[in-house]
CSV table of C-alpha atoms in Angstrom, one decimal:
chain,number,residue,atom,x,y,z
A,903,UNK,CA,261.3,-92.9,58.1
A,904,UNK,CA,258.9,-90.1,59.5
A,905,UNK,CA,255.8,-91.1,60.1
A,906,UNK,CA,252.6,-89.8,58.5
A,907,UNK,CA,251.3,-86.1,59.5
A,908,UNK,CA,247.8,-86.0,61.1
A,909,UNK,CA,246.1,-83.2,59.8
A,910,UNK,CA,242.8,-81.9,61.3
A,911,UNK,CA,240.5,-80.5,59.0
A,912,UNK,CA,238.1,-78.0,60.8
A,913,UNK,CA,234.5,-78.2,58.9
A,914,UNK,CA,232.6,-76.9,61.6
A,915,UNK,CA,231.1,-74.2,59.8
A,916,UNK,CA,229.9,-75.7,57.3
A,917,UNK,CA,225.8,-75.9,56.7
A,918,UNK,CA,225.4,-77.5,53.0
A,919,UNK,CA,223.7,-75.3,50.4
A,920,UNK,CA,224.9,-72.3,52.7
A,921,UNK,CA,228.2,-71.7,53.3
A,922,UNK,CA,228.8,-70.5,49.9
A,923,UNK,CA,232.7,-70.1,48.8
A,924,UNK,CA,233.9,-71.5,52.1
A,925,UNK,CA,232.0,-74.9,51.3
A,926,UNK,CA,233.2,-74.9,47.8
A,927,UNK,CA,236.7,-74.5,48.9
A,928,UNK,CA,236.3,-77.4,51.6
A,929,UNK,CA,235.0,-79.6,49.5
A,930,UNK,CA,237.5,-79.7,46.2
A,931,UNK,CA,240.5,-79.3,48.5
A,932,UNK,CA,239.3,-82.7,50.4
A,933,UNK,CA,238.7,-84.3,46.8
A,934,UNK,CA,242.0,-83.2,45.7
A,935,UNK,CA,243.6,-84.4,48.8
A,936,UNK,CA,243.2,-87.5,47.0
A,937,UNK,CA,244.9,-86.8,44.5
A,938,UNK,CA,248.1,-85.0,45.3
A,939,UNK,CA,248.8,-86.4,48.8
A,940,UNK,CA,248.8,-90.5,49.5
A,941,UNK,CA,250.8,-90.3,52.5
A,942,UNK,CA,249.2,-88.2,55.4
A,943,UNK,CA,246.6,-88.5,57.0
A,944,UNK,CA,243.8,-86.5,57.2
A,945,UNK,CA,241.1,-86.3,60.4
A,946,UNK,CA,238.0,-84.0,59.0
A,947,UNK,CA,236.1,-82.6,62.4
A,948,UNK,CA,232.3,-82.4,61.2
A,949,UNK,CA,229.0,-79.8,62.1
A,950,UNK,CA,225.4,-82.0,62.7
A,951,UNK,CA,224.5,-80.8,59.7
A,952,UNK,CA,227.2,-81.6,57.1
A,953,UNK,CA,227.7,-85.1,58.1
A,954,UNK,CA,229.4,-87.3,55.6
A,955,UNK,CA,231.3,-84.7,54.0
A,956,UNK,CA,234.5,-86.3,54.2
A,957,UNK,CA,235.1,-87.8,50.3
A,958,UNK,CA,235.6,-92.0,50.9
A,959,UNK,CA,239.2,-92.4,51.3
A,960,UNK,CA,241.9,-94.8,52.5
A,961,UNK,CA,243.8,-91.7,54.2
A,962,UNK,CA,240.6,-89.2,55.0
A,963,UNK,CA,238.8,-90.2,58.1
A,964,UNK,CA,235.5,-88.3,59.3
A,965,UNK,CA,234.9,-87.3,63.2
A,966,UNK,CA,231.2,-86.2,63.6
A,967,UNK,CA,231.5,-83.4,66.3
A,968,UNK,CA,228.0,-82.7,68.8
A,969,UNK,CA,227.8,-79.1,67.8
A,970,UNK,CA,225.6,-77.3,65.3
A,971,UNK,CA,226.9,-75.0,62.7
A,972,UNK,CA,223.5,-73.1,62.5
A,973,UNK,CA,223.7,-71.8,65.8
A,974,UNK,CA,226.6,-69.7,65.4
A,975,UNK,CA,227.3,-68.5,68.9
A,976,UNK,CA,227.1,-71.8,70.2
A,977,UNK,CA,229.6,-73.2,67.6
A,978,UNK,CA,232.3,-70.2,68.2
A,979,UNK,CA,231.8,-71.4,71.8
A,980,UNK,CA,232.3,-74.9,71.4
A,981,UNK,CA,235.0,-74.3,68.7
A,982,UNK,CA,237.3,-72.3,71.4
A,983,UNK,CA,236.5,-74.1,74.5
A,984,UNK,CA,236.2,-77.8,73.6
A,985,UNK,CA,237.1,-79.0,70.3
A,986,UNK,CA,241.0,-78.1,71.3
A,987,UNK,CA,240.6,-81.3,73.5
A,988,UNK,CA,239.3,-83.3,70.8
A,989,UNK,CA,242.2,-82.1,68.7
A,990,UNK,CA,244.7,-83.5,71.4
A,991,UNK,CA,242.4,-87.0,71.8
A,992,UNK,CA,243.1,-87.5,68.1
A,993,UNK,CA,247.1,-86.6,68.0
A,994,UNK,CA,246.3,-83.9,65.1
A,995,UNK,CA,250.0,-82.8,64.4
A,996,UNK,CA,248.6,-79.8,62.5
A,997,UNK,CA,245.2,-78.1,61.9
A,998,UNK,CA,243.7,-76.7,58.7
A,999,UNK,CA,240.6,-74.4,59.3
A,1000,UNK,CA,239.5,-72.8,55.8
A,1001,UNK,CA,236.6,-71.4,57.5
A,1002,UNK,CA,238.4,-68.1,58.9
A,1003,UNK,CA,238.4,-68.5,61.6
A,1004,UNK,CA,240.8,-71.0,64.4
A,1005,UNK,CA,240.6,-72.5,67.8
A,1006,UNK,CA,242.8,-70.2,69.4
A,1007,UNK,CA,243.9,-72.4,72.1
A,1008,UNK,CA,244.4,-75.5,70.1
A,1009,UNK,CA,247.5,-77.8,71.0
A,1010,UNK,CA,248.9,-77.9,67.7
A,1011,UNK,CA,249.5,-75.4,64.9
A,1012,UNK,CA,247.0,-73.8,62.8
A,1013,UNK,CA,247.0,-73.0,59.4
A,1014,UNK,CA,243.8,-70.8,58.7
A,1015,UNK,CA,242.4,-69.8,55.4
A,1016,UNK,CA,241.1,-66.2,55.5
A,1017,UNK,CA,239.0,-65.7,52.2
A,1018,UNK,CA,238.9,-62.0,52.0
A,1019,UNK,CA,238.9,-59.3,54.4
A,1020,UNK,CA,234.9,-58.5,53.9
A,1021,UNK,CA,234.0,-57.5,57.7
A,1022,UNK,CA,236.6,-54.8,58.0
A,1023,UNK,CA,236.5,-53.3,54.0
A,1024,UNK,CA,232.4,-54.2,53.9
A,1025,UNK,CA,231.0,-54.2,57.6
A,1026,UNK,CA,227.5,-53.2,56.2
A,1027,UNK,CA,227.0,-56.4,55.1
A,1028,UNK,CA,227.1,-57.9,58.5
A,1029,UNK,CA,225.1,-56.7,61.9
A,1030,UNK,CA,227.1,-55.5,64.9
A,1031,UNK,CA,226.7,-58.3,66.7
A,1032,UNK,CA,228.4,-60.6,63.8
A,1033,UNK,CA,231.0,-57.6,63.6
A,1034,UNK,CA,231.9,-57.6,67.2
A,1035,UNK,CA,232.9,-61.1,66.9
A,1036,UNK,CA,234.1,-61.5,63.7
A,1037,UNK,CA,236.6,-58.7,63.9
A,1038,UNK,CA,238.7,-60.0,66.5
A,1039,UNK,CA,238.8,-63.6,66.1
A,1040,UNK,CA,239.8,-63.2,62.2
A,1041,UNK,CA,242.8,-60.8,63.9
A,1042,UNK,CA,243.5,-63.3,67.1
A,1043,UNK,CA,242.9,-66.1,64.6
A,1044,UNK,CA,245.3,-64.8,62.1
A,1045,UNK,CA,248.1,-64.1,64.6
A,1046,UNK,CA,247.7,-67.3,66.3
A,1047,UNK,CA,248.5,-69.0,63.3
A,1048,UNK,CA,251.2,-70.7,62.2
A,1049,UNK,CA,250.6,-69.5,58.8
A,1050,UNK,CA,247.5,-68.0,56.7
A,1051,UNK,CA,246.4,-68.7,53.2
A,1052,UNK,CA,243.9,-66.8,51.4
A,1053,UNK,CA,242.4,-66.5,48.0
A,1054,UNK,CA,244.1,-63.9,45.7
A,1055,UNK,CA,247.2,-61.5,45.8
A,1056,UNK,CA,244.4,-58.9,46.3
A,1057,UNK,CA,242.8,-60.1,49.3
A,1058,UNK,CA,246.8,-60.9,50.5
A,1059,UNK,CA,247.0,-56.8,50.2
A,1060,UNK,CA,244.0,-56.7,52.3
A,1061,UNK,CA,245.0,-58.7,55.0
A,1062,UNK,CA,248.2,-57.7,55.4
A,1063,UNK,CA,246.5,-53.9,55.9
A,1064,UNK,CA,243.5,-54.9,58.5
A,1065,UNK,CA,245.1,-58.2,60.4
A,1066,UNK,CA,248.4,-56.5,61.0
A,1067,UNK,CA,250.5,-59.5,60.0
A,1068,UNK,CA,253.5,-59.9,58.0
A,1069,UNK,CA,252.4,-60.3,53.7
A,1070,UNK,CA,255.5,-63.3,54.0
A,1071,UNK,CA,253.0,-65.5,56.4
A,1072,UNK,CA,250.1,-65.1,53.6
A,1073,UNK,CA,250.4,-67.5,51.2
A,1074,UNK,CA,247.9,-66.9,47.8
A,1075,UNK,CA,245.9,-70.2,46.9
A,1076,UNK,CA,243.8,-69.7,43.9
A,1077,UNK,CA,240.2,-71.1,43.5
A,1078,UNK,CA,239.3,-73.3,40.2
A,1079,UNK,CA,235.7,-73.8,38.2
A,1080,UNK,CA,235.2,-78.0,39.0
A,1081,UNK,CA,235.0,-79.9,36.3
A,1082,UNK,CA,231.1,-80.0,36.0
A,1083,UNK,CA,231.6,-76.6,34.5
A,1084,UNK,CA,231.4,-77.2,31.0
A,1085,UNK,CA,229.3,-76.1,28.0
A,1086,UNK,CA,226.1,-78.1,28.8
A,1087,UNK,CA,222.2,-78.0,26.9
A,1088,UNK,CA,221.3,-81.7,29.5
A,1089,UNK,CA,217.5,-80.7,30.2
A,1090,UNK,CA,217.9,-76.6,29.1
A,1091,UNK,CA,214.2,-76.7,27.9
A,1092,UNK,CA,213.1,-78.0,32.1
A,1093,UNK,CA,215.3,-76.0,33.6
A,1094,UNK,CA,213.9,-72.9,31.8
A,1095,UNK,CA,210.2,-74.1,32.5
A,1096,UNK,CA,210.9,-74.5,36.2
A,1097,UNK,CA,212.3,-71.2,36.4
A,1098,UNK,CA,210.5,-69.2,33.8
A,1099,UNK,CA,213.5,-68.1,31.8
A,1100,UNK,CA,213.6,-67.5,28.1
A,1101,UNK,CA,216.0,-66.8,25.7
A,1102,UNK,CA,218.1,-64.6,25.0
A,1103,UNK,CA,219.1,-64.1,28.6
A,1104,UNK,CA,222.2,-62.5,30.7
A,1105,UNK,CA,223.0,-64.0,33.9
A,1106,UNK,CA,224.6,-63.0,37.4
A,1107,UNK,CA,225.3,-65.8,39.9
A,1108,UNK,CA,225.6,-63.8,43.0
A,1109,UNK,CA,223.5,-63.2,46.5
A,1110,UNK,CA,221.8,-59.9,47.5
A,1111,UNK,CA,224.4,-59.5,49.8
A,1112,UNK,CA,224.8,-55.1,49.4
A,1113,UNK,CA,228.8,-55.9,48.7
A,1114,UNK,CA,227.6,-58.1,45.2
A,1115,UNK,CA,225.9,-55.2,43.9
A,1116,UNK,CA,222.8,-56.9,42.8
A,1117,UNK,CA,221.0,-53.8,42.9
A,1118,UNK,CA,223.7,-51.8,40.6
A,1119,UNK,CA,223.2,-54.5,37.9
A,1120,UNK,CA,219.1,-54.4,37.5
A,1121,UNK,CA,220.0,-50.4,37.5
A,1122,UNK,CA,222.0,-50.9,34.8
A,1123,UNK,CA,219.7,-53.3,33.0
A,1124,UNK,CA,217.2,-51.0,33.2
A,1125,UNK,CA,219.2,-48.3,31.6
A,1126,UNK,CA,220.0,-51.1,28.6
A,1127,UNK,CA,216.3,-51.6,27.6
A,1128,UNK,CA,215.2,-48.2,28.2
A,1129,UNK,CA,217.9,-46.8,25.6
A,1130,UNK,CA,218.1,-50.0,23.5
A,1131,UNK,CA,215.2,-52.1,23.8
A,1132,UNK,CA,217.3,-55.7,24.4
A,1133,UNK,CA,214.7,-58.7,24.2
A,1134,UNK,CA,217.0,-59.9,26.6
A,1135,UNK,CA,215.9,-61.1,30.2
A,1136,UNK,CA,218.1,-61.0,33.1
A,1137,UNK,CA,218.2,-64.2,35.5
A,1138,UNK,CA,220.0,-63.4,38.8
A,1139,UNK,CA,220.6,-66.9,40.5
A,1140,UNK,CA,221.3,-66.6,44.5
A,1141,UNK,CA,220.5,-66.7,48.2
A,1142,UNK,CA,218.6,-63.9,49.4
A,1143,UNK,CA,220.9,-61.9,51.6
A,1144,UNK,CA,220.7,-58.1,53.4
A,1145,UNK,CA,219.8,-56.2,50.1
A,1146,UNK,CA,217.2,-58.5,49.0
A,1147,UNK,CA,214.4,-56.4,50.5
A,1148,UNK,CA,216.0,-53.1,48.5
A,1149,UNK,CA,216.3,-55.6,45.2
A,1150,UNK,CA,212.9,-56.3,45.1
A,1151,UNK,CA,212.1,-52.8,45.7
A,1152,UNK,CA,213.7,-51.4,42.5
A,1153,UNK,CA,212.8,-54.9,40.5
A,1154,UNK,CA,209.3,-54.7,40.9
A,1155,UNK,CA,208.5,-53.5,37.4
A,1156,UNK,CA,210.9,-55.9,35.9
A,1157,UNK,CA,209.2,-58.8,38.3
A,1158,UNK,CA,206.2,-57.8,36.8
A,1159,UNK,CA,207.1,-58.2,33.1
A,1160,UNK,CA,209.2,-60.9,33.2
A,1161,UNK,CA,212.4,-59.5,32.3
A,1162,UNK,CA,213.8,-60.4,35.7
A,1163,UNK,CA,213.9,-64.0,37.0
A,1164,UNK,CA,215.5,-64.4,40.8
A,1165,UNK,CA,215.8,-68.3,41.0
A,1166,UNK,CA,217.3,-68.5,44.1
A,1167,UNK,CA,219.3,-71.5,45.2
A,1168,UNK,CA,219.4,-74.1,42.1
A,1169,UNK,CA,220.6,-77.7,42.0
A,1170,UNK,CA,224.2,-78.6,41.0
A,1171,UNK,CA,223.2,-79.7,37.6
A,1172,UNK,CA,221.0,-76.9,36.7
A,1173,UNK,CA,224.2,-74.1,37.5
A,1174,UNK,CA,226.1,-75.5,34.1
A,1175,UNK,CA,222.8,-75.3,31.9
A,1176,UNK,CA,222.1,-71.6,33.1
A,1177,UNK,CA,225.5,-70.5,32.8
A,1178,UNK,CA,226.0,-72.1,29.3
A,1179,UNK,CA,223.0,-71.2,27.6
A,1180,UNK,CA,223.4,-67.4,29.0
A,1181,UNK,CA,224.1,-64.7,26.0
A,1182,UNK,CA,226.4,-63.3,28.7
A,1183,UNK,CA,227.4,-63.3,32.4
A,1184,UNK,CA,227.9,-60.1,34.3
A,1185,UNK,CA,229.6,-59.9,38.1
A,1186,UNK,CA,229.2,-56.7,39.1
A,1187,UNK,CA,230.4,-56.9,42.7
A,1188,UNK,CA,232.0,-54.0,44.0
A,1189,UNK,CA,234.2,-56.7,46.7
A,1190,UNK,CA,235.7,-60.3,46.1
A,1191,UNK,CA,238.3,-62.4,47.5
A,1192,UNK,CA,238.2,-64.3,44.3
A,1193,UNK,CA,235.0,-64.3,42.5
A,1194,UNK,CA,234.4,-67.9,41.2
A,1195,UNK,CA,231.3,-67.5,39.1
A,1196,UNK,CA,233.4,-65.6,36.6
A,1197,UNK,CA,235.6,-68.7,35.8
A,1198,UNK,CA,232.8,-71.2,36.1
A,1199,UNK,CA,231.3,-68.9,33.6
A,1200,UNK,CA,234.4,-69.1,31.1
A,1201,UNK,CA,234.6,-73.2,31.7
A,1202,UNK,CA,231.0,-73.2,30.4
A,1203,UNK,CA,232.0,-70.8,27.7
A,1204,UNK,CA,229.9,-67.9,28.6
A,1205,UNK,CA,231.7,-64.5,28.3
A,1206,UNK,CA,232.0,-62.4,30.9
A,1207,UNK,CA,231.4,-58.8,32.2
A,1208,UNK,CA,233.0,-57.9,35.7
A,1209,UNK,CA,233.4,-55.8,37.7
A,1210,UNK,CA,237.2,-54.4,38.3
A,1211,UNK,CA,237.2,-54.4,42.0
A,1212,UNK,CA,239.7,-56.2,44.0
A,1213,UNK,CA,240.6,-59.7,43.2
A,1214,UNK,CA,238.7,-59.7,39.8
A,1215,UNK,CA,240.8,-58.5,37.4
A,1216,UNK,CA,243.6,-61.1,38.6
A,1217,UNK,CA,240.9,-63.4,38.1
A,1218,UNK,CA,239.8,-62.3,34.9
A,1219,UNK,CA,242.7,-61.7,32.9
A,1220,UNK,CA,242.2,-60.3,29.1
A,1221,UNK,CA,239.4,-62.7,28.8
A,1222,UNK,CA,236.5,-60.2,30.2
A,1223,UNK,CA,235.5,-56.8,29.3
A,1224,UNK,CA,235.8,-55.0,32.9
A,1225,UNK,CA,233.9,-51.8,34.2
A,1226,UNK,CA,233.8,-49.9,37.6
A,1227,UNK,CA,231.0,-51.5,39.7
A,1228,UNK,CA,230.3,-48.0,41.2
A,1229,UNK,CA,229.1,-46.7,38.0
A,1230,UNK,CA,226.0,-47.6,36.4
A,1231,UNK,CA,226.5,-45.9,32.8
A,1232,UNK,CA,229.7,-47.6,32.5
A,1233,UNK,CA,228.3,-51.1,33.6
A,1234,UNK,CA,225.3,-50.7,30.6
A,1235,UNK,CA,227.9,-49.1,28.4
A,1236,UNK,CA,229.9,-52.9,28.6
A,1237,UNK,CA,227.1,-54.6,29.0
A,1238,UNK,CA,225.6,-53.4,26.1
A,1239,UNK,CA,229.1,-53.5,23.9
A,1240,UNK,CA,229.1,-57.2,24.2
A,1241,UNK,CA,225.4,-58.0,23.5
A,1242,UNK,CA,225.5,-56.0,20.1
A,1243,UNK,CA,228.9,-57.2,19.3
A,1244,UNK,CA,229.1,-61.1,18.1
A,1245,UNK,CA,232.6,-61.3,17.3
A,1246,UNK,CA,233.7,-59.5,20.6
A,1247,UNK,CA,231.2,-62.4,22.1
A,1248,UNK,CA,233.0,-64.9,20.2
A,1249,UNK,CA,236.8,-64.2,21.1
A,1250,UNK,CA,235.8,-64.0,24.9
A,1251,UNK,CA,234.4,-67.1,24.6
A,1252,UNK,CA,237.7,-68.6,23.2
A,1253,UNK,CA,240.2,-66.5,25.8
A,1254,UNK,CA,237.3,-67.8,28.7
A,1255,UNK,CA,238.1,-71.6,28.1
A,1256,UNK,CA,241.9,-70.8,28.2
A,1257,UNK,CA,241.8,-68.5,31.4
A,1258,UNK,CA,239.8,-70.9,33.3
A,1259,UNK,CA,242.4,-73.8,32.3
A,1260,UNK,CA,245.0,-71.7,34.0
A,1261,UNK,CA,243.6,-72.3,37.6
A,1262,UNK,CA,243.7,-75.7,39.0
A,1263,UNK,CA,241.6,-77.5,42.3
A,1264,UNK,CA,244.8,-79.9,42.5
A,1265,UNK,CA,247.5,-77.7,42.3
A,1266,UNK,CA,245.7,-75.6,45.1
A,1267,UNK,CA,245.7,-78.4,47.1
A,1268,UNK,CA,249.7,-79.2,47.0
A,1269,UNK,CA,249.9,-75.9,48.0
A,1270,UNK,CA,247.7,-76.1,51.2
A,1271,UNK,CA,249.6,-79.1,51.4
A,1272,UNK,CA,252.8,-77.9,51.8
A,1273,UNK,CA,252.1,-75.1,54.1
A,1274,UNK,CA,250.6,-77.4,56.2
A,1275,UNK,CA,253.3,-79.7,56.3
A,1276,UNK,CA,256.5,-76.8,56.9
A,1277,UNK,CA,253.5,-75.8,59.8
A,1278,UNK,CA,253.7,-78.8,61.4
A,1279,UNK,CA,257.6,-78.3,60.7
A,1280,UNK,CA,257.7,-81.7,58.5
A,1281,UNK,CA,258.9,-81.9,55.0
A,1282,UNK,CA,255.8,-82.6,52.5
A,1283,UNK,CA,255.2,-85.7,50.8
A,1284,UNK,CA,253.1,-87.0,48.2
């Protein structure tokens, strides 16, 4: 009988309430290891700062590591040059680093998880520092690997085209809303006090990062109430990123009046409430290697307007009304067909619930599993 595979999980990146995506996927796929694998064993290497992230398990064990995430240089540093030897003091047969990027030297193999391919299709979302490092080590970290899994067949594309590795050594492992995502009025009237939102509102759950095209959307908003006078307001929930300074630019008018709310970061229970009690959410990002707001919109039964770049109409299905996030007429234009349209509202609503029951945090999880067991060239078990 073989014994157990050790599998290092590589959280070093992670700073909690700002890692985004890559925290989300860490977390669910460590819950779901729970779930779908009983018989390995599972070694999660943690930053200072996210501490006690490993879920309490009889096969999950945590090893805090004396490096902080926050300081980025001095992680990449530590993360090449010394946790390889922490790899080989706890016999890790295989490593999983969902962070994008790997230790390129470590003893064992890798299995990375490259989200998108954002630095080399968006590189003005990042400084030239972060490019001159991030650039190479996704390529070195990509070919060092004994197998890559990303988030879409979109992003697969992507990678295939900027990494210079073969599509057959990308495998596609699809993001899910959790289950807290669910129509929800728990507190609605607090939740709109503390943030000074009032109904009817739309809602975009995105950062002013330029790539989410924050800015596009309050264009486009402006466009609806100038030509149809909406009593809607529009709540934009995020961290500020490197737009934020030209969003509050153009916004300032809307600030003013109260037709914009920017909430910033918002507690885990708030996220359902605003997202439920929305009229409609829009995602008008013009780049994602998934885009999960748009199915934890649909769990909470709010329809949708995206965007159709990239990964989004794989993620959206027939249960959104899509527009091109590079024009502003045709982003009002769908906007503006589902506010005045109830029925249309009504049957998204339905096809949302069914299209986010299609994607599952479990079955993404026997899938990492199983590429990480033929990596460490062991059959999988369960």
């Amino acid at each position: 009988m073989k014994r157990p595979i050790r599998i290092g999980i590589n959280a070093l990146f992670i700073i909690p309430g700002k890692a985004g995506g890559l925290e989300t996927v860490l977390r669910n796929l460590l819950t779901s290891f729970l779930s779908v694998d009983t018989s390995n064993e599972y070694v999660v290497f943690s930053s200072r700062e996210c501490a006690g992230i490993a879920p309490a398990g009889p096969n999950i064990q945590e090893v805090p590591c004396p490096v902080s995430a926050a300081f980025r240089p001095g992680k990449h540093l530590w993360e090449q040059l010394v946790f390889p030897s922490w790899l080989k003091r706890q016999r890790i047969d295989v490593l999983l680093s969902p962070g994008n990027v790997t230790p390129l030297c470590a003893p064992c193999p890798s299995v990375t998880v490259i989200n998108d391919a954002i630095p080399f299709i968006r590189p003005e979302n990042f400084s030239a520092i972060e490019r001159l490092v991030l650039k190479p080590l996704f390529r070195l970290s990509a070919r060092r690997s004994a197998a890559v899994l990303t988030l879409s067949e979109s992003a697969r594309r992507d990678l295939v085209r900027h990494l210079g590795i073969a599509e057959q050594k990308i495998g596609v492992m699809y993001l899910a809303a959790e289950d807290r995502f669910a129509p929800s009025a728990q507190n609605a009237e607090g939740v709109f006090r503390k943030h000074g939102i009032s109904r009817p509102y739309l809602i975009c759950v995105a950062s002013s990062r330029p790539y989410k095209n924050v800015v596009g959307l309050v264009r486009a908003f402006m466009l609806i109430r100038d030509r149809y006078h909406v009593p809607h307001q529009l709540v934009v929930v995020g961290l500020a990123g490197r737009a934020h300074g030209a969003l509050l630019g153009i916004a300032a008018p809307l600030l003013e009046a109260g037709s914009l709310v920017l909430t910033g970061f918002v507690d885990d229970a708030e996220l359902p409430v605003l997202y439920s009690q929305a009229e409609l959410s829009v995602y008008p990002s013009m780049y994602e290697g998934f885009g999960l707001p748009v199915l934890e919109s649909m769990a909470c039964g709010t329809p949708v307007v995206s965007s159709n770049a990239a990964s989004l109409p794989e993620v959206v299905g027939d249960a959104g009304v899509l527009f091109d996030p590079r024009d502003i007429e045709a982003m009002a234009r769908a906007i503006s067909s589902v506010i005045s349209d109830e029925g249309l509202r009504t049957a998204l609503r339905q096809k949302g619930f069914e299209q986010a029951r299609r994607f599952s945090w479990d079955r993404s999880a026997a899938i990492v599993r199983d590429v990480l067991a033929g990596a460490a060239g062991t059959a999988s078990s369960s």
